[in-house]
Short mmCIF file of C-alpha atoms and ligand atoms in Angstrom, two decimals:
data_model
loop_
_atom_site.label_atom_id
_atom_site.label_comp_id
_atom_site.label_asym_id
_atom_site.label_seq_id
_atom_site.Cartn_x
_atom_site.Cartn_y
_atom_site.Cartn_z
CA UNK A 1 10.37 -5.78 21.44
CA UNK A 2 11.18 -2.07 21.17
CA UNK A 3 10.51 -0.48 17.78
CA UNK A 4 14.12 0.60 17.19
CA UNK A 5 15.37 -2.86 18.13
CA UNK A 6 12.90 -4.44 15.70
CA UNK A 7 13.98 -2.14 12.87
CA UNK A 8 17.69 -2.73 13.50
CA UNK A 9 17.26 -6.54 13.61
CA UNK A 10 15.10 -6.51 10.46
CA UNK A 11 17.63 -4.41 8.54
CA UNK A 12 20.63 -6.39 9.80
CA UNK A 13 19.02 -9.77 9.10
CA UNK A 14 17.99 -8.72 5.59
CA UNK A 15 21.26 -7.07 4.51
CA UNK A 16 22.59 -10.30 2.88
CA UNK A 17 19.37 -10.29 0.81
CA UNK A 18 19.46 -6.54 0.02
CA UNK A 19 23.02 -6.27 -1.25
CA UNK A 20 22.93 -8.92 -4.05
CA UNK A 21 20.66 -6.75 -6.22
CA UNK A 22 22.99 -3.77 -5.96
CA UNK A 23 26.09 -5.90 -6.55
CA UNK A 24 24.42 -7.43 -9.63
CA UNK A 25 23.82 -3.95 -11.06
CA UNK A 26 27.49 -3.05 -10.56
CA UNK A 27 28.87 -6.37 -11.89
CA UNK A 28 26.23 -7.21 -14.50
CA UNK A 29 26.97 -7.88 -18.13
CA UNK A 30 28.15 -10.75 -20.25
CA UNK A 31 26.17 -13.88 -21.02
CA UNK A 32 22.48 -13.75 -20.18
CA UNK A 33 21.23 -16.69 -18.08
CA UNK A 34 18.62 -17.59 -20.69
CA UNK A 35 21.33 -17.69 -23.37
CA UNK A 36 19.14 -15.51 -25.59
CA UNK A 37 16.38 -18.12 -25.72
CA UNK A 38 12.77 -17.14 -26.19
CA UNK A 39 9.47 -18.61 -25.06
CA UNK A 40 6.91 -17.85 -27.70
CA UNK A 41 8.00 -14.52 -29.15
CA UNK A 42 9.44 -13.24 -25.86
CA UNK A 43 12.74 -13.79 -24.10
CA UNK A 44 12.65 -16.27 -21.21
CA UNK A 45 14.39 -13.80 -18.85
CA UNK A 46 16.06 -11.13 -20.98
CA UNK A 47 19.51 -9.54 -21.15
CA UNK A 48 19.10 -7.97 -17.70
CA UNK A 49 19.71 -11.30 -15.92
CA UNK A 50 23.32 -12.40 -16.42
CA UNK A 51 25.50 -15.16 -14.95
CA UNK A 52 28.11 -12.63 -13.86
CA UNK A 53 25.59 -10.36 -12.14
CA UNK A 54 23.94 -13.28 -10.38
CA UNK A 55 27.23 -14.82 -9.20
CA UNK A 56 28.53 -11.44 -8.02
CA UNK A 57 25.25 -10.78 -6.21
CA UNK A 58 25.33 -14.07 -4.31
CA UNK A 59 29.04 -13.64 -3.52
CA UNK A 60 28.42 -10.12 -2.18
CA UNK A 61 25.54 -11.33 0.00
CA UNK A 62 27.66 -14.16 1.44
CA UNK A 63 30.64 -11.88 2.06
CA UNK A 64 28.44 -9.37 3.85
CA UNK A 65 26.84 -12.11 5.97
CA UNK A 66 30.37 -13.13 7.00
CA UNK A 67 31.34 -9.58 7.92
CA UNK A 68 28.13 -9.02 9.89
CA UNK A 69 28.65 -12.30 11.75
CA UNK A 70 32.15 -11.22 12.77
CA UNK A 71 30.85 -7.80 13.84
CA UNK A 72 27.71 -9.06 15.62
CA UNK A 73 29.11 -9.65 19.15
CA UNK A 74 30.69 -6.18 19.37
CA UNK A 75 27.63 -4.49 17.84
CA UNK A 76 25.31 -6.39 20.19
CA UNK A 77 27.36 -5.16 23.16
CA UNK A 78 27.28 -1.60 21.88
CA UNK A 79 23.53 -1.40 21.19
CA UNK A 80 22.44 -3.42 24.22
CA UNK A 81 20.51 -6.12 22.39
CA UNK A 82 21.53 -9.06 20.23
CA UNK A 83 21.84 -8.67 16.46
CA UNK A 84 21.94 -11.83 14.32
CA UNK A 85 24.98 -13.88 13.45
CA UNK A 86 24.38 -15.77 10.21
CA UNK A 87 24.66 -19.52 9.80
CA UNK A 88 25.92 -20.66 6.38
CA UNK A 89 22.50 -22.06 5.30
CA UNK A 90 20.82 -18.80 6.35
CA UNK A 91 23.37 -16.70 4.45
CA UNK A 92 23.07 -18.83 1.31
CA UNK A 93 19.26 -18.81 1.42
CA UNK A 94 19.09 -15.03 1.91
CA UNK A 95 21.59 -14.19 -0.85
CA UNK A 96 20.61 -16.85 -3.39
CA UNK A 97 16.91 -16.39 -2.58
CA UNK A 98 17.17 -12.68 -3.34
CA UNK A 99 18.71 -13.39 -6.76
CA UNK A 100 16.17 -16.13 -7.44
CA UNK A 101 13.34 -13.74 -6.58
CA UNK A 102 14.74 -11.11 -8.94
CA UNK A 103 15.08 -13.70 -11.73
CA UNK A 104 11.54 -14.96 -11.11
CA UNK A 105 10.28 -11.38 -11.36
CA UNK A 106 11.98 -10.97 -14.76
CA UNK A 107 10.42 -14.24 -15.89
CA UNK A 108 6.97 -12.88 -14.88
CA UNK A 109 7.72 -9.52 -16.52
CA UNK A 110 8.53 -11.19 -19.84
CA UNK A 111 5.44 -13.43 -19.68
CA UNK A 112 3.25 -10.36 -19.06
CA UNK A 113 4.77 -8.57 -22.05
CA UNK A 114 7.00 -6.15 -20.13
CA UNK A 115 10.25 -5.30 -21.88
CA UNK A 116 13.61 -5.31 -20.11
CA UNK A 117 13.71 -2.46 -17.64
CA UNK A 118 9.93 -1.97 -17.58
CA UNK A 119 8.38 -1.16 -14.24
CA UNK A 120 6.34 -3.77 -12.38
CA UNK A 121 5.11 -1.98 -9.25
CA UNK A 122 5.06 -4.16 -6.18
CA UNK A 123 6.95 -7.01 -7.81
CA UNK A 124 10.10 -4.88 -8.34
CA UNK A 125 10.11 -3.87 -4.68
CA UNK A 126 9.31 -7.15 -2.96
CA UNK A 127 10.40 -9.93 -5.34
CA UNK A 128 13.52 -10.77 -3.35
CA UNK A 129 11.71 -10.81 0.01
CA UNK A 130 9.00 -13.13 -1.30
CA UNK A 131 11.58 -15.76 -2.26
CA UNK A 132 14.44 -15.21 0.21
CA UNK A 133 12.34 -15.31 3.39
CA UNK A 134 10.43 -18.54 2.69
CA UNK A 135 13.64 -20.16 1.39
CA UNK A 136 15.44 -19.17 4.61
CA UNK A 137 12.54 -20.51 6.69
CA UNK A 138 12.86 -23.77 4.76
CA UNK A 139 16.65 -24.35 4.88
CA UNK A 140 17.52 -22.54 8.14
CA UNK A 141 14.32 -23.02 10.11
CA UNK A 142 15.77 -22.66 13.60
CA UNK A 143 17.71 -19.53 12.70
CA UNK A 144 14.67 -18.07 10.96
CA UNK A 145 12.39 -18.68 13.95
CA UNK A 146 14.99 -17.18 16.28
CA UNK A 147 15.23 -13.86 14.39
CA UNK A 148 12.13 -13.36 12.31
CA UNK A 149 9.45 -12.65 14.89
CA UNK A 150 6.20 -11.48 13.29
CA UNK A 151 6.99 -7.83 14.02
CA UNK A 152 10.39 -8.21 12.31
CA UNK A 153 8.66 -9.61 9.22
CA UNK A 154 6.22 -6.69 9.31
CA UNK A 155 9.10 -4.20 9.39
CA UNK A 156 10.81 -6.04 6.51
CA UNK A 157 7.67 -5.86 4.37
CA UNK A 158 7.27 -2.12 5.05
CA UNK A 159 10.97 -1.14 5.05
CA UNK A 160 12.07 -3.08 1.97
CA UNK A 161 10.03 -1.17 -0.65
CA UNK A 162 11.21 2.15 0.84
CA UNK A 163 14.86 1.08 0.76
CA UNK A 164 14.43 -0.32 -2.73
CA UNK A 165 13.01 2.91 -4.11
CA UNK A 166 15.68 5.04 -2.40
CA UNK A 167 18.68 2.91 -3.49
CA UNK A 168 17.41 2.64 -7.07
CA UNK A 169 16.90 6.40 -7.40
CA UNK A 170 20.45 6.90 -6.08
CA UNK A 171 21.84 4.27 -8.49
CA UNK A 172 19.97 5.99 -11.34
CA UNK A 173 21.24 9.44 -10.39
CA UNK A 174 24.79 8.05 -10.23
CA UNK A 175 24.35 6.66 -13.73
CA UNK A 176 24.66 3.04 -12.57
CA UNK A 177 21.11 2.05 -13.58
CA UNK A 178 19.11 2.87 -16.70
CA UNK A 179 15.82 3.36 -14.84
CA UNK A 180 15.11 4.75 -11.36
CA UNK A 181 13.29 1.50 -10.30
N1 LIG B 201 21.83 -7.68 -13.40
C1 LIG B 201 22.49 -8.84 -13.80
N2 LIG B 201 22.12 -10.06 -13.31
C2 LIG B 201 21.08 -10.17 -12.43
C3 LIG B 201 20.40 -9.00 -12.02
C4 LIG B 201 20.79 -7.76 -12.52
O1 LIG B 201 23.43 -8.76 -14.60
N3 LIG B 201 20.74 -11.39 -11.95
C5 LIG B 201 22.28 -6.37 -13.92
C6 LIG B 201 21.89 -6.16 -15.39
O2 LIG B 201 22.91 -5.42 -16.00
C7 LIG B 201 20.60 -5.36 -15.28
C8 LIG B 201 20.88 -4.46 -14.08
O3 LIG B 201 21.66 -5.28 -13.21
O4 LIG B 201 20.31 -4.63 -16.45
C9 LIG B 201 19.62 -3.96 -13.41
O5 LIG B 201 18.91 -5.02 -12.80
P1 LIG B 201 17.35 -5.16 -12.95
O6 LIG B 201 16.67 -3.86 -12.73
O7 LIG B 201 16.95 -6.30 -12.09
O8 LIG B 201 17.19 -5.62 -14.49
P2 LIG B 201 16.54 -4.90 -15.75
O9 LIG B 201 17.61 -4.57 -16.72
O10 LIG B 201 15.63 -3.84 -15.29
O11 LIG B 201 15.69 -6.08 -16.40
P3 LIG B 201 14.28 -6.68 -15.93
O12 LIG B 201 13.24 -5.94 -16.68
O13 LIG B 201 14.37 -8.11 -16.33
O14 LIG B 201 14.17 -6.51 -14.45
MG1 LIG B 202 14.84 -3.18 -13.58
#
C-alpha cells in the first residue's frame, strides 16, 4: 500500500472517532455523568464528563460517518483507491468507543489524583484509539479487517497524537478549551 493511500485511509476511517471529542468540547455542560458522586475523596469522573457532551459527541461521530459513507464512492473515484464506507456497527463502535475511551481516561485521572483538566501525557492523546479500535474490531470484525491493515493501525497510532495536540492547541487559542491539551 502506498504511504499516501495508507494515511488517507487511516484518517478517513478514524474521523468518526476523532470528531466526538471536539463536538463534546463545543456542546459540553450540564449534568455530569457521575452526578457529582465521589469515590473516596475524589470525584468518580468529574465535571468535565457530561451527558450532553457525550451524547453530542456520539451524534457528531455518527453523522460524520454517514456523510463520509455518502461521499466515499465519488472520493474513491477521484483519488484512485477505495476509501471506507461505514457500516452502522462500525460507526457506532468508533464514535461511542472514542467517548468511552475519553471517559475511562478521566476515571484513571481522578484515581491517580489528577484534577479536572490536568494533563496526562500519552493517555490524553491515545485514550480514544485504545478503546474505539478494539471495540470496532469486536462489533464490526469484517469491516475492521477490511480497512485496518497493520500499516493503517501504525499510521493511526502515530498520526492521532499529532492531530490531538494540534486540534487542542487550536481549540485553546480560540478560547473553546481551558487547557491546550
Ligand atoms: N466534555 C463533556 N463531555 C465529555 C467530554 C468532554 O462535556 N464526555 C466537555 C467538558 O466541558 C470538558 C471539555 O469538553 O470540560 C474538555 O474535555 P476534556 O479535556 O476531555 O475534559 P477536562 O475538562 O479536561 O476534564 P478531564 O480532566 O476529566 O479530562
Ligand atoms: Mg482535558
